[in-house]
Coordinates of C-alpha atoms and ligand atoms in Angstrom, one line a residue:
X130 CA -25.2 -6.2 -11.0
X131 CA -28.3 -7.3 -9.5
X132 CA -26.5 -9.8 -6.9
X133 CA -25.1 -8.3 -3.9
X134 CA -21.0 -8.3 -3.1
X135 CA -20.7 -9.1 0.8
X136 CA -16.5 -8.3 1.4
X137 CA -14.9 -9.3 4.9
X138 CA -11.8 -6.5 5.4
X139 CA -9.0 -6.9 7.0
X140 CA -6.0 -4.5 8.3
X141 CA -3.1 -5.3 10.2
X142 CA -0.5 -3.4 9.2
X143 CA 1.0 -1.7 11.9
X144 CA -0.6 -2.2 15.7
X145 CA -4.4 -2.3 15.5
X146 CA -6.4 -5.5 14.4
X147 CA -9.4 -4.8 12.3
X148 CA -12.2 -6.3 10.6
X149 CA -14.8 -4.7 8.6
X150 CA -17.9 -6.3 6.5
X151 CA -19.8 -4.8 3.7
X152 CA -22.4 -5.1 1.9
X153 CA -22.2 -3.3 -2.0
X154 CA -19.9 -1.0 -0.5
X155 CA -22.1 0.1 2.3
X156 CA -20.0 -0.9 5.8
X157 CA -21.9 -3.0 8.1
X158 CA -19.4 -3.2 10.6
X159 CA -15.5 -2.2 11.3
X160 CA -13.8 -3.5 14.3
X161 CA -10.5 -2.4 15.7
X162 CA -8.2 -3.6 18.6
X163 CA -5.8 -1.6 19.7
X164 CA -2.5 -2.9 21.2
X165 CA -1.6 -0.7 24.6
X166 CA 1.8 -3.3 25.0
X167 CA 3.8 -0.7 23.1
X168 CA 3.3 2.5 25.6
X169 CA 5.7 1.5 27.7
X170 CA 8.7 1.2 24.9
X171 CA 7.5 4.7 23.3
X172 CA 6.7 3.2 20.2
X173 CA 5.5 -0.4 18.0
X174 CA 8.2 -3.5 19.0
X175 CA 7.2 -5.4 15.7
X176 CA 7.7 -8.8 17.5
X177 CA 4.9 -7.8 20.1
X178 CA 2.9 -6.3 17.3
X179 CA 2.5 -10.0 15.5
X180 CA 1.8 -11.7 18.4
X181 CA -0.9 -9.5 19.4
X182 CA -2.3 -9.6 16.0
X183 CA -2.5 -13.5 16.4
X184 CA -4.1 -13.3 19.7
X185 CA -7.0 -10.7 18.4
X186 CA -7.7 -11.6 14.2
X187 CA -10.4 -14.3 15.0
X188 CA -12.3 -12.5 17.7
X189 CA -12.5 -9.5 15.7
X190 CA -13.5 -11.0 12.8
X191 CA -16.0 -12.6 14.7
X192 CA -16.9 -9.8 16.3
X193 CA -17.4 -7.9 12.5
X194 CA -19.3 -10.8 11.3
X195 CA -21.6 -11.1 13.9
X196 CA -22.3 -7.3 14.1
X197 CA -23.1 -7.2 10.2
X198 CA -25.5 -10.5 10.7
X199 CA -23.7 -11.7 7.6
X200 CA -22.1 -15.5 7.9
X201 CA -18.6 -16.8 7.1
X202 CA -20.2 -18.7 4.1
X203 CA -22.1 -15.7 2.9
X204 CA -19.0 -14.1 1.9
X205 CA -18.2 -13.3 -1.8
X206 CA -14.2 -12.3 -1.3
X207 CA -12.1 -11.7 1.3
X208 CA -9.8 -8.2 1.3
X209 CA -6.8 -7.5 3.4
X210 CA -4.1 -5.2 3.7
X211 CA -0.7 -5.8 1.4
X212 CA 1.5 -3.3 2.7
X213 CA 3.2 -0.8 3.7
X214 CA 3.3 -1.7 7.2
X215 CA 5.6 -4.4 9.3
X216 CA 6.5 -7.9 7.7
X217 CA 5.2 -9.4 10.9
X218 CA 2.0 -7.9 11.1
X219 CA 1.0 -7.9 7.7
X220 CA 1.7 -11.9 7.6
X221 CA -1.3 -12.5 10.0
X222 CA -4.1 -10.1 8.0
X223 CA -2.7 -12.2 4.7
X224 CA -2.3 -16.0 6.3
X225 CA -5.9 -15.5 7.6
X226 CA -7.4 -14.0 4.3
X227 CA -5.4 -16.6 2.3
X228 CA -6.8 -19.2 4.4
X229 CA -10.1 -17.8 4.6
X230 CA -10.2 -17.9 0.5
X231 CA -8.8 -20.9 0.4
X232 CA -11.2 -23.0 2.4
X233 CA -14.4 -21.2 1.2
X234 CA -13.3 -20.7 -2.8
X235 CA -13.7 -16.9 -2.7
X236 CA -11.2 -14.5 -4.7
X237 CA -9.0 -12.3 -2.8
X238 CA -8.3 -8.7 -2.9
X239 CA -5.6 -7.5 -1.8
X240 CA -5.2 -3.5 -1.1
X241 CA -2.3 -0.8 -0.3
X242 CA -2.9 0.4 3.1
X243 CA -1.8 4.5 1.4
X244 CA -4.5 4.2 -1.0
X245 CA -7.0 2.9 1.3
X246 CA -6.3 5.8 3.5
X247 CA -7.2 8.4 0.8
X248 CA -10.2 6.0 0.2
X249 CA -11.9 6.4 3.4
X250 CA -13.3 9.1 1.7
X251 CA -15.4 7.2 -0.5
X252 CA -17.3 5.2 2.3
X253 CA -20.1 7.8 3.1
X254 CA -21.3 10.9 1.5
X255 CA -20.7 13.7 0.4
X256 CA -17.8 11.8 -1.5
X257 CA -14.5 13.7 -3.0
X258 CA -15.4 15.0 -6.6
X259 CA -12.0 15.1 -9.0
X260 CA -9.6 16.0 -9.2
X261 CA -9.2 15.8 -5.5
X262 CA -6.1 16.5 -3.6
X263 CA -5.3 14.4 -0.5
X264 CA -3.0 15.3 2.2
X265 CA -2.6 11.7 3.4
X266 CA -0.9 12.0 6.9
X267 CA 0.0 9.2 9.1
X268 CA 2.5 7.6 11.4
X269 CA 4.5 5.8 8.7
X270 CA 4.0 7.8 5.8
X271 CA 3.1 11.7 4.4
X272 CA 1.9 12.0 1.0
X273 CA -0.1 14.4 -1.0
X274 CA -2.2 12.4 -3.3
X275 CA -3.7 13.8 -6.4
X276 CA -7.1 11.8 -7.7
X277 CA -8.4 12.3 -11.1
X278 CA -10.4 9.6 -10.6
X279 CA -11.9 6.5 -9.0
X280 CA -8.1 4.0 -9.7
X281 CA -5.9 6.9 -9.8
X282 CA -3.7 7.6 -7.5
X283 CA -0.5 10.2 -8.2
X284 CA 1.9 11.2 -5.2
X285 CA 3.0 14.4 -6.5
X286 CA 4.7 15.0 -2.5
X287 CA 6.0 13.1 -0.2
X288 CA 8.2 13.4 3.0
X289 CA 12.2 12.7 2.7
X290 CA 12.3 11.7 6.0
X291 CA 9.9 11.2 9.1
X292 CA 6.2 11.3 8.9
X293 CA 4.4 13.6 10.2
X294 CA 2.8 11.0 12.6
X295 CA 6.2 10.5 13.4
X296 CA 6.8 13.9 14.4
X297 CA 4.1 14.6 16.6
X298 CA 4.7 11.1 18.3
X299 CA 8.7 11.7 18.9
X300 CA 7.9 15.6 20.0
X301 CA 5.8 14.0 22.4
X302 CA 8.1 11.7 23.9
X303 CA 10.6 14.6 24.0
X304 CA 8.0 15.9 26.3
X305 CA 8.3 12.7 28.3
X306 CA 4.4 11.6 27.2
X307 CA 4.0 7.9 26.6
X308 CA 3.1 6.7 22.9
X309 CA 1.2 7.5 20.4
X310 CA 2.1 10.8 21.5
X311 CA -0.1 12.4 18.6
X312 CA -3.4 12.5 20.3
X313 CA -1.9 13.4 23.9
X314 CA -0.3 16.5 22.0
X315 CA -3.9 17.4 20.8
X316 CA -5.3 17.5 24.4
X317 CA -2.8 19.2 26.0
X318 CA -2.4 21.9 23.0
X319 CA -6.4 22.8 23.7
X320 CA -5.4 24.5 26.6
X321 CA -1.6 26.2 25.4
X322 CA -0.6 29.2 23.7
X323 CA 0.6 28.1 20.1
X324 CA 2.4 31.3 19.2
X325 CA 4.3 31.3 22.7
X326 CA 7.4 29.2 21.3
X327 CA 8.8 29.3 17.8
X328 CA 10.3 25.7 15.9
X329 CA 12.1 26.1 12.5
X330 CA 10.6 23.9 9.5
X331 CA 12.2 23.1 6.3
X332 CA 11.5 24.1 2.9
X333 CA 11.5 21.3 0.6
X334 CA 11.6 21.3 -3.2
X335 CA 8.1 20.5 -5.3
X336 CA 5.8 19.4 -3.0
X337 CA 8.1 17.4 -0.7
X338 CA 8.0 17.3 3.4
X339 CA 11.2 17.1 6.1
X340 CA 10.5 16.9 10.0
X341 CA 13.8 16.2 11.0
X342 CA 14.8 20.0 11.3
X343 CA 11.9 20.1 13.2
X344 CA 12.8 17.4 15.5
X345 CA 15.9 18.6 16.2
X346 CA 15.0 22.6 16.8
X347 CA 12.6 21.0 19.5
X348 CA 15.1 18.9 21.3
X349 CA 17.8 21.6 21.0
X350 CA 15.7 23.9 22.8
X351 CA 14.2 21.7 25.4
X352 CA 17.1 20.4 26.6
X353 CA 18.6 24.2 26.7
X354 CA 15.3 25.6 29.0
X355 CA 15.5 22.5 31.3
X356 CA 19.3 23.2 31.6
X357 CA 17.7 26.3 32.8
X358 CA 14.6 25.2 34.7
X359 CA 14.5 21.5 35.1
X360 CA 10.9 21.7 35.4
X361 CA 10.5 23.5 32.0
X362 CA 8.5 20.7 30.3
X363 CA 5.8 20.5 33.7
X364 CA 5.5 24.1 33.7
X365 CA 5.0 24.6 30.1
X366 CA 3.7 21.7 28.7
X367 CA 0.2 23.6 26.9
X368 CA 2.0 26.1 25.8
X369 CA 4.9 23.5 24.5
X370 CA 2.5 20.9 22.7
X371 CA 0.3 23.8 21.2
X372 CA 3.2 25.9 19.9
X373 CA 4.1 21.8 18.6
X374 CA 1.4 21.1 17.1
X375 CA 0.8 24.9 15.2
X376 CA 4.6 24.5 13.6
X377 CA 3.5 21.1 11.9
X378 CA -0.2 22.0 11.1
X379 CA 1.2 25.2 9.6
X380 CA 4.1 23.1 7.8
X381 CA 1.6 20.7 6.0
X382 CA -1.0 23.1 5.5
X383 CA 1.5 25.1 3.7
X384 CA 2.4 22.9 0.9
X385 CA -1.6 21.2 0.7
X386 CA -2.2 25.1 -0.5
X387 CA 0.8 25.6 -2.8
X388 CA -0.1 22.5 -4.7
X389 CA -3.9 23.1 -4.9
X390 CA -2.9 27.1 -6.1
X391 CA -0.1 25.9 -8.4
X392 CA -2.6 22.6 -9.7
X393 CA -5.7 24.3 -9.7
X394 CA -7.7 22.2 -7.4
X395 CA -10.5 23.0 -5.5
X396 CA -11.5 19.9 -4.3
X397 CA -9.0 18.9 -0.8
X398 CA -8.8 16.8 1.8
X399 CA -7.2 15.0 4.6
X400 CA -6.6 11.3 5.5
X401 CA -4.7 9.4 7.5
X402 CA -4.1 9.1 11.4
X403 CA -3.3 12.7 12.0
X404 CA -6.1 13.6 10.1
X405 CA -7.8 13.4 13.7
X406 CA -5.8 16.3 14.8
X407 CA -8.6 19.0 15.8
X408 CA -6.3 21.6 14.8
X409 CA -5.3 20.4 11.2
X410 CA -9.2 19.5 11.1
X411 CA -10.0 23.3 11.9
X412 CA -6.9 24.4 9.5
X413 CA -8.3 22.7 6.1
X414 CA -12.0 23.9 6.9
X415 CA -10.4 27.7 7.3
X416 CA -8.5 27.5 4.6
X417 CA -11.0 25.8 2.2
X418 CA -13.5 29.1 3.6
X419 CA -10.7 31.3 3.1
X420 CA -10.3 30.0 -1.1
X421 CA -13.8 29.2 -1.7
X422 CA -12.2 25.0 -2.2
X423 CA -14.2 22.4 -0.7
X424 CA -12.8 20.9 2.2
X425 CA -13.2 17.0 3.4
X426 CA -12.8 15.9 6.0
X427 CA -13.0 12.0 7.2
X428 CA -14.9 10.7 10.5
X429 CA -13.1 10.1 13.5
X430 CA -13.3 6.4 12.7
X431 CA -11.5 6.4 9.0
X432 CA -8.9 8.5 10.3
X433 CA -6.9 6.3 12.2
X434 CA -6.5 2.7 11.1
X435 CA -9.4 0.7 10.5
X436 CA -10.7 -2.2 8.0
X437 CA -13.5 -0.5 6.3
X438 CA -11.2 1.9 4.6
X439 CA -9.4 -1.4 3.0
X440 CA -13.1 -2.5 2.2
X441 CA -14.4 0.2 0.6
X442 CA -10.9 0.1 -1.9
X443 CA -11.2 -3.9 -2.1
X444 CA -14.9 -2.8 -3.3
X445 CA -14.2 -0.6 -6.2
X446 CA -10.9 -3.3 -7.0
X447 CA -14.0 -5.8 -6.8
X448 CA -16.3 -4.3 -9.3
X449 CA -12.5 -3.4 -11.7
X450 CA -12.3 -7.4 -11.4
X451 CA -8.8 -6.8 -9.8
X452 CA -8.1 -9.6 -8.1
X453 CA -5.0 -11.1 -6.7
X454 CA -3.7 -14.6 -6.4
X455 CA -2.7 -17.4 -3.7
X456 CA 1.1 -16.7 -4.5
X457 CA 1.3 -13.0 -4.1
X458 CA 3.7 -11.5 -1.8
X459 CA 2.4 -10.5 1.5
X460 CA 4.3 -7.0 1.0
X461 CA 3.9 -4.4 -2.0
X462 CA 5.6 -0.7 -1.7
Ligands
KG4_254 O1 -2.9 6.0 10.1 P1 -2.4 5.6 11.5 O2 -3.5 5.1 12.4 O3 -1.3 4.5 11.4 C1 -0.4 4.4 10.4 O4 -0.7 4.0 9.2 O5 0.7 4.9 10.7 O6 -1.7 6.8 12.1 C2 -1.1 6.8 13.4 C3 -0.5 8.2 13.7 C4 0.3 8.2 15.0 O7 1.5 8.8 14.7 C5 -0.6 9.0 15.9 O8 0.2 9.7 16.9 C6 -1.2 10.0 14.9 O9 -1.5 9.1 13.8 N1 -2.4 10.6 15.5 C7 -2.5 11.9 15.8 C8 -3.8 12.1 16.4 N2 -4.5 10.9 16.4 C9 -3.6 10.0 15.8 N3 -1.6 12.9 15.7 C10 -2.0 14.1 16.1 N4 -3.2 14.4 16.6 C11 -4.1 13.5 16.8 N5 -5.3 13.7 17.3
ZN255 ZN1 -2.5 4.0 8.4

């Protein structure tokens, strides 16, 4: 293809606005606003989420556009995020790339927010080689994905009930922190001892995941010590989110090795929101060292969610000719 493909991105799936532009698969630019209204409720009010999302799409997508130098009219197609994520949110990312392709004539693409995760890999090198196994970890979903190749995508795990995301962020606000809890969890466990308390985690069948043993083991006991001590949690809170954070690290590192022994696969990774954990981070690398695998591992920036993840997977769709159409649902999966 001698022409070039310029792509404008777009995710809004859960509670961060983002735009991303790119040029043949190289990303010019990836925007995100975050959405601080939640903290206060200890997790995302779908209602504010959507409004928010209104209020930010078009300066962020100006923002991307005028970082990458490329113009509204230079674009070739327009990408954006079709699900999983909340009804409300996902409406505004697909009204505005519907519009968008629309009023200019340019196909859309429409992408799965899981896949894109696992596709962040792709963006810079050195990129996966297959078959690649992806633990994909986030606030809505946990998945291990198996890749044979570029379009394939097999979830041979998956959690029966909260995310791992999800686990971090309600330990947390067991702990009293505000939300996303996930991050705070990571600062505080830098300075804790992880081995000081001990949480129970359950043993699923295959390659499957439960936190809400987990969940419950934590609140059972902190509500037991503070019975005790009602300054427990202050007194103890490094200790507390490091002992946290090793029980689910250790939990999802434990099955991401059983499936690459059991499959045979060398080549692992991590992707998804939690993927910024420093600790899980560390984990993979030691464990890759430990079985001569090779471990990768995203940046910073295509760990959480972002819009050039769904533009490097609107990309390859792009070059497949995988289009979708005016009519299609704003939700798939
Ligand atoms: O992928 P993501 O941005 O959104 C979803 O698709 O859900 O993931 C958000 C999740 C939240 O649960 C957040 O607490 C968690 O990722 N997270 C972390 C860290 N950074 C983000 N969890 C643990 N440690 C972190 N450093
Ligand atoms: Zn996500």
């Amino acid at each position: 293809m001698n022409r070039q493909v310029k792509l404008l991105a777009i995710e809004s799936s859960c509670d961060d606005t983002s735009a991303a532009v790119l040029v043949d698969g190289k990303v010019l630019s990836n925007e995100v606003a975050g959405q601080l209204v939640h903290e206060k409720f200890g997790g995302v009010v779908p209602e504010l989420a959507s409004r928010a999302h209104q209020q930010h799409i078009v300066p962020v997508i100006d923002a991307a556009l005028k970082k990458a130098g490329i113009r509204i009219e230079d674009l070739d197609a327009v990408a954006y995020t079709r699900g999983p994520g909340l009804m409300g949110s996902l409406l505004v990312g697909s009204s505005f790339a519907k519009g968008l392709a629309l009023s200019r004539s340019i196909p859309l693409l429409p992408v799965n927010h899981m896949d894109a995760h696992v596709m962040a890999h792709f963006i810079d090198d050195p990129k996966p080689e297959f078959p690649f196994l992806c633990l994909v970890v986030s606030g809505g979903h946990t998945q291990l994905v198996r890749m044979d190749n570029a379009v394939s995508m097999e979830i041979i795990g998956k959690t029966r009930d909260d995310a791992a995301g999800e686990a971090f962020d309600k330990s947390a606000k067991l702990l009293g922190l505000p939300y996303p809890g996930g991050p705070l969890i990571d600062k505080y466990a830098k300075e804790g001892n992880p081995q000081r308390f001990q949480f129970n985690s359950s043993k699923m069948p295959e390659y499957d995941f439960s936190f809400s043993g987990l969940k419950t083991s934590i609140l059972y006991f902190v509500q037991d010590e503070m019975k005790k001590n009602p300054a427990f949690i202050e007194e103890n809170l490094a200790d507390l989110c490091a002992s946290i954070q090793e029980t689910i690290v250790g939990y999802l590192i434990k099955n991401l090795k059983r499936a690459a022994l059991d499959l045979g696969l060398k080549h692992i990774g991590i992707a998804g929101g939690v993927s910024a954990n420093s600790r899980l981070r560390n984990a993979v690398e030691e464990l890759a060292k430990k079985q001569g695998w090779h471990p990768y591992i995203p940046d910073f920036q295509y760990c959480t969610d972002n819009a050039a993840m769904i533009g490097i997977t609107a990309y390859h769709q792009f070059l497949a000719g995988k289009f979708g159409a005016m009519a299609d649902r704003p939700f798939a999966r």
